[in-house]
mmCIF file of C-alpha atoms in Angstrom:
data_model
loop_
_atom_site.group_PDB
_atom_site.id
_atom_site.type_symbol
_atom_site.label_atom_id
_atom_site.label_comp_id
_atom_site.label_asym_id
_atom_site.label_seq_id
_atom_site.Cartn_x
_atom_site.Cartn_y
_atom_site.Cartn_z
ATOM 1 C CA MET A 28 -21.641 24.715 -19.976
ATOM 2 C CA LYS A 29 -20.416 21.682 -22.158
ATOM 3 C CA ASN A 30 -22.097 18.239 -21.916
ATOM 4 C CA PRO A 31 -20.400 16.776 -18.677
ATOM 5 C CA ASP A 32 -20.622 13.176 -20.020
ATOM 6 C CA SER A 33 -18.136 13.677 -22.976
ATOM 7 C CA GLY A 34 -14.883 12.577 -22.780
ATOM 8 C CA SER A 35 -12.779 9.581 -22.308
ATOM 9 C CA ALA A 36 -12.836 7.807 -19.445
ATOM 10 C CA GLY A 37 -15.319 5.265 -17.541
ATOM 11 C CA PRO A 38 -17.169 5.494 -14.566
ATOM 12 C CA GLY A 39 -15.636 6.225 -11.239
ATOM 13 C CA GLY A 40 -13.321 9.528 -11.041
ATOM 14 C CA LEU A 41 -14.383 11.440 -13.973
ATOM 15 C CA THR A 42 -17.903 10.367 -13.206
ATOM 16 C CA ARG A 43 -17.669 12.065 -9.796
ATOM 17 C CA LEU A 44 -15.958 15.237 -10.997
ATOM 18 C CA ARG A 45 -18.906 15.694 -13.490
ATOM 19 C CA ALA A 46 -21.270 15.456 -10.914
ATOM 20 C CA THR A 47 -19.992 17.407 -8.220
ATOM 21 C CA ILE A 48 -19.268 20.359 -11.138
ATOM 22 C CA ARG A 49 -23.022 20.037 -12.242
ATOM 23 C CA ASP A 50 -23.812 20.141 -8.215
ATOM 24 C CA GLN A 51 -21.561 22.794 -7.507
ATOM 25 C CA TRP A 52 -22.058 25.278 -10.483
ATOM 26 C CA ASP A 53 -23.838 27.735 -8.955
ATOM 27 C CA GLU A 54 -21.440 28.403 -6.480
ATOM 28 C CA LEU A 55 -18.528 28.820 -8.661
ATOM 29 C CA SER A 56 -17.082 32.359 -10.036
ATOM 30 C CA ALA A 57 -17.082 32.727 -13.592
ATOM 31 C CA SER A 58 -13.163 31.739 -13.839
ATOM 32 C CA GLU A 59 -13.666 28.747 -11.661
ATOM 33 C CA ARG A 60 -16.675 27.862 -13.908
ATOM 34 C CA THR A 61 -14.251 28.380 -17.153
ATOM 35 C CA VAL A 62 -11.659 25.446 -15.111
ATOM 36 C CA ALA A 63 -14.717 23.361 -14.456
ATOM 37 C CA GLN A 64 -15.830 23.473 -17.941
ATOM 38 C CA TYR A 65 -12.330 22.428 -19.149
ATOM 39 C CA LEU A 66 -12.244 19.519 -16.900
ATOM 40 C CA ALA A 67 -15.529 18.343 -17.393
ATOM 41 C CA SER A 68 -14.868 18.123 -21.347
ATOM 42 C CA ALA A 69 -11.019 17.368 -21.632
ATOM 43 C CA PRO A 70 -10.010 13.769 -22.058
ATOM 44 C CA ALA A 71 -9.296 12.031 -18.631
ATOM 45 C CA GLU A 72 -6.181 10.988 -19.451
ATOM 46 C CA GLN A 73 -5.202 14.664 -20.556
ATOM 47 C CA VAL A 74 -5.711 16.139 -17.104
ATOM 48 C CA MET A 75 -4.331 13.193 -15.448
ATOM 49 C CA PHE A 76 -0.745 14.175 -17.032
ATOM 50 C CA ALA A 77 -1.387 17.842 -16.881
ATOM 51 C CA SER A 78 0.335 19.895 -14.572
ATOM 52 C CA ALA A 79 -1.443 23.017 -12.899
ATOM 53 C CA GLN A 80 0.399 25.367 -15.190
ATOM 54 C CA GLN A 81 -0.852 23.293 -18.088
ATOM 55 C CA LEU A 82 -4.493 23.059 -17.096
ATOM 56 C CA SER A 83 -4.392 27.054 -16.471
ATOM 57 C CA THR A 84 -3.027 27.448 -19.881
ATOM 58 C CA ALA A 85 -5.367 25.068 -21.357
ATOM 59 C CA SER A 86 -8.569 26.944 -19.557
ATOM 60 C CA GLY A 87 -7.330 30.473 -19.952
ATOM 61 C CA THR A 88 -7.186 30.964 -16.433
ATOM 62 C CA SER A 89 -4.331 31.094 -13.730
ATOM 63 C CA ASN A 90 -2.523 28.463 -11.750
ATOM 64 C CA ALA A 91 -4.280 30.043 -8.414
ATOM 65 C CA THR A 92 -7.698 29.829 -10.313
ATOM 66 C CA VAL A 93 -7.179 25.723 -11.016
ATOM 67 C CA VAL A 94 -6.244 25.296 -7.473
ATOM 68 C CA ARG A 95 -9.197 27.289 -6.153
ATOM 69 C CA ALA A 96 -11.508 25.727 -8.478
ATOM 70 C CA LEU A 97 -10.607 22.041 -7.636
ATOM 71 C CA GLN A 98 -11.125 23.142 -3.757
ATOM 72 C CA ARG A 99 -14.230 24.606 -4.214
ATOM 73 C CA LEU A 100 -15.301 21.051 -6.198
ATOM 74 C CA GLY A 101 -14.038 19.498 -2.930
ATOM 75 C CA TYR A 102 -10.644 18.030 -3.920
ATOM 76 C CA ALA A 103 -7.469 18.775 -1.419
ATOM 77 C CA GLY A 104 -5.574 19.506 -4.664
ATOM 78 C CA LEU A 105 -4.573 18.391 -8.613
ATOM 79 C CA PRO A 106 -2.764 15.232 -7.099
ATOM 80 C CA ALA A 107 -6.096 14.361 -5.242
ATOM 81 C CA LEU A 108 -8.007 14.559 -8.539
ATOM 82 C CA LYS A 109 -5.583 12.917 -10.659
ATOM 83 C CA ARG A 110 -5.421 10.095 -8.182
ATOM 84 C CA GLU A 111 -9.487 9.533 -8.909
ATOM 85 C CA LEU A 112 -8.761 9.664 -12.560
ATOM 86 C CA ALA A 113 -5.816 7.214 -12.339
ATOM 87 C CA ALA A 114 -7.977 4.653 -10.570
ATOM 88 C CA ASP A 115 -10.416 4.234 -13.498
ATOM 89 C CA PHE A 116 -7.450 4.352 -15.946
ATOM 90 C CA THR A 117 -5.869 1.594 -13.885
ATOM 91 C CA SER A 118 -8.463 -0.856 -13.512
ATOM 92 C CA ALA A 119 -9.191 -0.472 -17.304
ATOM 93 C CA LEU A 120 -5.848 -0.847 -18.622
ATOM 94 C CA ALA A 121 -3.253 -3.674 -18.670
ATOM 95 C CA PRO A 122 0.029 -2.238 -16.892
ATOM 96 C CA GLU A 123 1.893 -2.574 -20.535
ATOM 97 C CA VAL A 124 -1.061 -0.451 -22.173
ATOM 98 C CA ARG A 125 -0.437 2.053 -19.631
ATOM 99 C CA LEU A 126 2.898 2.432 -19.758
ATOM 100 C CA LYS A 127 2.320 2.989 -23.775
ATOM 101 C CA ARG A 128 -0.060 5.697 -22.972
ATOM 102 C CA ARG A 129 2.329 7.297 -20.277
ATOM 103 C CA ILE A 130 5.145 7.384 -22.786
ATOM 104 C CA ALA A 131 3.134 8.569 -25.660
ATOM 105 C CA HIS A 132 1.923 11.395 -23.600
ATOM 106 C CA VAL A 133 5.561 12.373 -22.239
ATOM 107 C CA GLY A 134 7.080 12.070 -26.098
ATOM 108 C CA HIS A 135 10.374 12.193 -26.690
ATOM 109 C CA ASP A 136 10.985 16.104 -25.451
ATOM 110 C CA LEU A 137 13.554 16.053 -22.709
ATOM 111 C CA GLU A 138 12.513 19.736 -21.495
ATOM 112 C CA THR A 139 9.049 18.411 -21.482
ATOM 113 C CA ILE A 140 10.203 14.902 -19.610
ATOM 114 C CA TRP A 141 12.213 17.394 -16.838
ATOM 115 C CA SER A 142 9.558 19.264 -16.579
ATOM 116 C CA ASP A 143 7.149 16.880 -15.764
ATOM 117 C CA VAL A 144 8.614 14.952 -13.573
ATOM 118 C CA PHE A 145 9.223 18.051 -11.384
ATOM 119 C CA GLU A 146 6.147 19.576 -11.532
ATOM 120 C CA GLU A 147 4.407 16.285 -10.184
ATOM 121 C CA THR A 148 7.300 16.131 -7.558
ATOM 122 C CA GLN A 149 6.525 19.607 -6.237
ATOM 123 C CA ASP A 150 3.072 19.180 -6.279
ATOM 124 C CA ARG A 151 2.882 15.587 -4.630
ATOM 125 C CA ILE A 152 5.104 17.329 -1.902
ATOM 126 C CA ASP A 153 3.115 20.493 -1.392
ATOM 127 C CA GLN A 154 0.000 18.330 -0.839
ATOM 128 C CA CYS A 155 1.826 16.238 1.402
ATOM 129 C CA ARG A 156 2.969 19.437 3.535
ATOM 130 C CA ARG A 157 -0.352 20.715 3.371
ATOM 131 C CA LEU A 158 -2.305 17.499 4.435
ATOM 132 C CA THR A 159 -0.847 16.603 7.610
ATOM 133 C CA GLY A 160 -1.792 18.462 10.523
ATOM 134 C CA ALA A 161 0.486 19.498 13.383
ATOM 135 C CA ASP A 162 -1.810 17.442 15.928
ATOM 136 C CA ASP A 163 -0.782 14.115 14.000
ATOM 137 C CA LEU A 164 2.740 15.018 13.640
ATOM 138 C CA GLN A 165 3.168 15.790 17.195
ATOM 139 C CA ARG A 166 1.479 12.153 18.080
ATOM 140 C CA ALA A 167 3.882 10.448 15.398
ATOM 141 C CA VAL A 168 6.913 11.904 16.894
ATOM 142 C CA GLU A 169 6.114 11.270 20.629
ATOM 143 C CA ALA A 170 4.984 7.596 19.541
ATOM 144 C CA LEU A 171 8.801 7.172 18.075
ATOM 145 C CA ALA A 172 10.277 9.024 20.983
ATOM 146 C CA GLU A 173 8.813 6.911 23.730
ATOM 147 C CA ALA A 174 9.301 3.637 21.457
ATOM 148 C CA ARG A 175 12.024 0.610 22.755
ATOM 149 C CA GLU A 176 12.166 -0.410 19.484
ATOM 150 C CA VAL A 177 10.744 1.090 16.015
ATOM 151 C CA PHE A 178 9.142 -1.700 13.532
ATOM 152 C CA CYS A 179 9.345 0.016 9.949
ATOM 153 C CA TYR A 180 7.167 -1.983 7.743
ATOM 154 C CA GLY A 181 7.187 -1.502 4.365
ATOM 155 C CA VAL A 182 6.670 -3.804 0.903
ATOM 156 C CA ALA A 183 7.212 -3.318 -2.679
ATOM 157 C CA ALA A 184 7.755 0.213 -3.367
ATOM 158 C CA CYS A 185 7.046 1.403 0.161
ATOM 159 C CA GLU A 186 10.124 -0.758 0.979
ATOM 160 C CA LEU A 187 12.466 1.982 0.391
ATOM 161 C CA ALA A 188 11.187 4.401 2.842
ATOM 162 C CA ALA A 189 10.966 1.886 5.660
ATOM 163 C CA ARG A 190 14.352 0.722 5.079
ATOM 164 C CA HIS A 191 15.668 4.456 5.059
ATOM 165 C CA LEU A 192 13.814 5.332 8.580
ATOM 166 C CA ALA A 193 14.930 2.275 10.454
ATOM 167 C CA LEU A 194 18.544 2.507 9.114
ATOM 168 C CA ALA A 195 18.557 6.193 9.850
ATOM 169 C CA LEU A 196 16.899 5.762 13.306
ATOM 170 C CA GLY A 197 19.876 3.225 14.335
ATOM 171 C CA ARG A 198 22.481 6.220 13.300
ATOM 172 C CA ILE A 199 20.935 8.546 15.774
ATOM 173 C CA GLY A 200 20.731 6.116 18.896
ATOM 174 C CA ARG A 201 17.035 4.281 18.290
ATOM 175 C CA ARG A 202 16.630 0.950 18.561
ATOM 176 C CA ALA A 203 14.857 0.095 15.077
ATOM 177 C CA ARG A 204 14.583 -2.456 12.139
ATOM 178 C CA PHE A 205 13.197 -3.142 8.952
ATOM 179 C CA VAL A 206 10.269 -5.421 8.195
ATOM 180 C CA GLY A 207 9.208 -6.350 4.898
ATOM 181 C CA ALA A 208 7.843 -9.885 5.340
ATOM 182 C CA THR A 209 4.241 -10.863 3.803
ATOM 183 C CA GLY A 210 2.196 -13.725 4.300
ATOM 184 C CA PHE A 211 3.304 -16.814 6.805
ATOM 185 C CA ALA A 212 6.635 -14.893 6.677
ATOM 186 C CA LEU A 213 5.405 -11.840 8.601
ATOM 187 C CA ALA A 214 4.409 -14.327 11.799
ATOM 188 C CA ASP A 215 7.888 -13.983 13.441
ATOM 189 C CA PRO A 216 8.584 -10.234 13.483
ATOM 190 C CA LEU A 217 5.320 -10.039 14.819
ATOM 191 C CA LEU A 218 5.870 -12.342 17.816
ATOM 192 C CA SER A 219 8.609 -9.988 18.910
ATOM 193 C CA LEU A 220 6.456 -6.931 18.588
ATOM 194 C CA ALA A 221 5.775 -6.027 22.278
ATOM 195 C CA GLN A 222 4.597 -3.104 24.442
ATOM 196 C CA GLY A 223 6.401 -0.251 24.272
ATOM 197 C CA ASP A 224 7.570 -0.904 20.830
ATOM 198 C CA THR A 225 5.967 1.578 17.979
ATOM 199 C CA VAL A 226 5.232 0.547 14.302
ATOM 200 C CA VAL A 227 5.656 2.739 11.512
ATOM 201 C CA ILE A 228 3.991 1.342 8.176
ATOM 202 C CA PHE A 229 4.521 2.871 4.905
ATOM 203 C CA GLN A 230 1.698 2.226 2.595
ATOM 204 C CA PRO A 231 -0.182 4.500 -0.008
ATOM 205 C CA GLY A 232 -3.563 2.822 -0.699
ATOM 206 C CA ARG A 233 -3.697 -1.057 -1.288
ATOM 207 C CA PRO A 234 -5.558 -2.506 1.827
ATOM 208 C CA LEU A 235 -3.271 -5.326 2.404
ATOM 209 C CA HIS A 236 -4.074 -8.225 4.360
ATOM 210 C CA GLU A 237 -0.863 -7.939 6.557
ATOM 211 C CA LEU A 238 -1.750 -4.587 7.355
ATOM 212 C CA ALA A 239 -4.741 -5.190 9.429
ATOM 213 C CA VAL A 240 -3.109 -8.353 11.352
ATOM 214 C CA LEU A 241 0.041 -5.918 11.984
ATOM 215 C CA VAL A 242 -2.258 -2.902 13.377
ATOM 216 C CA GLU A 243 -4.419 -5.836 15.480
ATOM 217 C CA ARG A 244 -1.142 -7.216 16.906
ATOM 218 C CA ALA A 245 0.124 -3.912 18.014
ATOM 219 C CA ARG A 246 -2.681 -3.233 19.784
ATOM 220 C CA ALA A 247 -2.807 -6.540 21.720
ATOM 221 C CA VAL A 248 0.524 -6.199 22.771
ATOM 222 C CA GLY A 249 0.427 -2.483 23.621
ATOM 223 C CA ALA A 250 2.957 -1.271 21.096
ATOM 224 C CA LYS A 251 1.892 2.112 18.987
ATOM 225 C CA VAL A 252 0.929 2.376 15.479
ATOM 226 C CA VAL A 253 2.214 5.578 13.153
ATOM 227 C CA PHE A 254 0.412 4.892 9.466
ATOM 228 C CA VAL A 255 2.203 6.885 6.619
ATOM 229 C CA THR A 256 -0.366 6.710 3.592
ATOM 230 C CA ASP A 257 -2.809 8.170 0.850
ATOM 231 C CA GLU A 258 -5.677 6.434 1.025
ATOM 232 C CA LEU A 259 -6.005 4.232 4.056
ATOM 233 C CA GLY A 260 -6.050 6.905 6.709
ATOM 234 C CA GLU A 261 -9.894 6.699 7.257
ATOM 235 C CA ALA A 262 -9.851 2.952 7.261
ATOM 236 C CA PHE A 263 -7.186 2.818 9.825
ATOM 237 C CA GLY A 264 -7.299 6.108 11.409
ATOM 238 C CA ASP A 265 -9.133 4.970 14.562
ATOM 239 C CA ARG A 266 -6.849 1.812 15.016
ATOM 240 C CA VAL A 267 -3.760 3.694 15.006
ATOM 241 C CA ASP A 268 -1.891 6.608 16.818
ATOM 242 C CA ALA A 269 -1.212 8.948 14.097
ATOM 243 C CA VAL A 270 -1.781 8.993 10.441
ATOM 244 C CA LEU A 271 0.532 11.187 8.318
ATOM 245 C CA THR A 272 -0.496 11.633 4.477
ATOM 246 C CA ALA A 273 1.927 10.831 1.748
ATOM 247 C CA PRO A 274 0.375 11.094 -1.554
ATOM 248 C CA HIS A 275 1.328 8.713 -3.993
ATOM 249 C CA THR A 276 1.972 9.315 -7.990
ATOM 250 C CA PRO A 277 -1.027 9.594 -10.044
ATOM 251 C CA THR A 278 0.537 8.992 -13.307
ATOM 252 C CA GLY A 279 3.526 6.937 -12.308
ATOM 253 C CA ASN A 280 6.081 9.570 -13.616
ATOM 254 C CA THR A 281 7.739 9.843 -9.805
ATOM 255 C CA ASN A 282 8.621 7.266 -7.666
ATOM 256 C CA GLU A 283 5.951 5.621 -5.209
ATOM 257 C CA ALA A 284 8.343 6.235 -2.046
ATOM 258 C CA LEU A 285 8.900 10.058 -2.890
ATOM 259 C CA THR A 286 6.257 11.458 -0.445
ATOM 260 C CA GLY A 287 7.284 8.446 2.450
ATOM 261 C CA LEU A 288 11.067 9.582 2.333
ATOM 262 C CA VAL A 289 10.021 13.248 2.860
ATOM 263 C CA VAL A 290 7.779 12.141 5.678
ATOM 264 C CA ALA A 291 10.592 9.925 6.841
ATOM 265 C CA ASP A 292 13.196 12.750 6.924
ATOM 266 C CA ALA A 293 10.685 14.853 9.080
ATOM 267 C CA LEU A 294 10.353 12.349 11.775
ATOM 268 C CA LEU A 295 13.989 11.841 11.953
ATOM 269 C CA LEU A 296 14.935 15.481 12.101
ATOM 270 C CA ALA A 297 12.411 16.057 14.859
ATOM 271 C CA LEU A 298 13.930 13.243 17.004
ATOM 272 C CA THR A 299 17.481 14.133 16.457
ATOM 273 C CA THR A 300 16.377 17.457 17.944
ATOM 274 C CA LEU A 301 14.558 15.914 20.922
ATOM 275 C CA ASP A 302 17.854 14.326 22.252
ATOM 276 C CA GLU A 303 20.863 15.984 20.310
ATOM 277 C CA THR A 304 22.963 14.506 22.799
ATOM 278 C CA ARG A 305 22.164 11.355 21.741
ATOM 279 C CA ALA A 306 22.413 11.997 18.106
ATOM 280 C CA VAL A 307 25.552 13.369 18.250
ATOM 281 C CA GLU A 308 27.303 10.624 20.180
ATOM 282 C CA HIS A 309 25.977 7.842 17.909
ATOM 283 C CA SER A 310 27.149 10.212 14.704
ATOM 284 C CA HIS A 311 30.789 10.313 15.995
ATOM 285 C CA GLN A 312 30.861 6.592 17.135
ATOM 286 C CA LEU A 313 29.568 5.632 13.081
ATOM 287 C CA THR A 314 32.297 7.891 12.091
ATOM 288 C CA ALA A 315 34.967 6.257 14.279
ATOM 289 C CA LEU A 316 33.585 2.656 13.281
ATOM 290 C CA ARG A 317 33.458 3.799 9.231
ATOM 291 C CA GLU A 318 37.188 4.711 9.954
ATOM 292 C CA GLN A 319 38.249 1.605 11.305
ATOM 293 C CA LEU A 320 36.864 -0.285 8.524
ATOM 294 C CA LEU A 321 38.550 1.861 5.336
ATOM 295 C CA PRO A 322 41.639 -0.048 4.286
ATOM 296 C CA HIS A 323 44.730 0.573 6.109
ATOM 297 C CA ARG A 324 47.016 3.258 3.810
ATOM 298 C CA GLU A 325 51.095 3.298 4.306
ATOM 299 C CA PRO A 326 51.906 7.334 4.535
ATOM 300 C CA ARG A 327 53.235 8.423 0.948
ATOM 301 C CA THR A 328 56.644 8.962 0.891
ATOM 302 C CA ARG A 329 58.307 12.171 -0.855
ATOM 303 C CA ARG A 330 60.400 11.775 -3.812
ATOM 304 C CA THR A 331 64.005 13.089 -3.341
#
């Protein structure tokens, strides 16, 4: 095995990776050792921006071997490893430097750009599907189905998924509203949160102070909480009703809200099937209202 201390990243994700490889070396198969050896010796940025296909090609193995090796090393998948490496990358470099390096990695080849975005999208969605258990999904759907009103909370990049869920819930006959306030401004929507309500929080990793206040307020008044997150499940898991995993982007090449939107759509479809009559009726009313709001057009007269 090559020197595990070679590479281009500081302490953190890469250090853990190399330590894990040393500890698990005897448990790895020959092909898995080949993958591990490559991961330990390659520059961290190269691994962070690589797809499973690129890693398999670089290590002379297969996609399946890369996935097995990562799982044997304790990672849920390639996105999980990338997130740990990205934490070092993010903390050590200014945003503009990270952007320049990302651009340098992608280059100007349109086919590569197209491929990189779709591969990361697929990786994130695959992991999103795999990491959320059926029990958590069931609890989340039940919390929403029983809710008097749903508060959909999201700030910054997470605002998109929260707004989407609130809007779409209204369209299938569920009372819902978007909340994106921070600081003192959050006190007003918190005041109206009541027993029988459900809060859906979209926040991948940053432990905002507002999240703790929001969860505690919900617990105090008897409201339920569904947390859609990547890294905060363990911190909030014992205080909320359900945690749905939505992996965020390790590279910045795909939209942060991507997996949150997918999770929201799954919840919406489940709720639609639970009360098809209500959903269809509200869809009909929505269509009728839209038609009333269209400019009135005089029928065309035929030319003689």
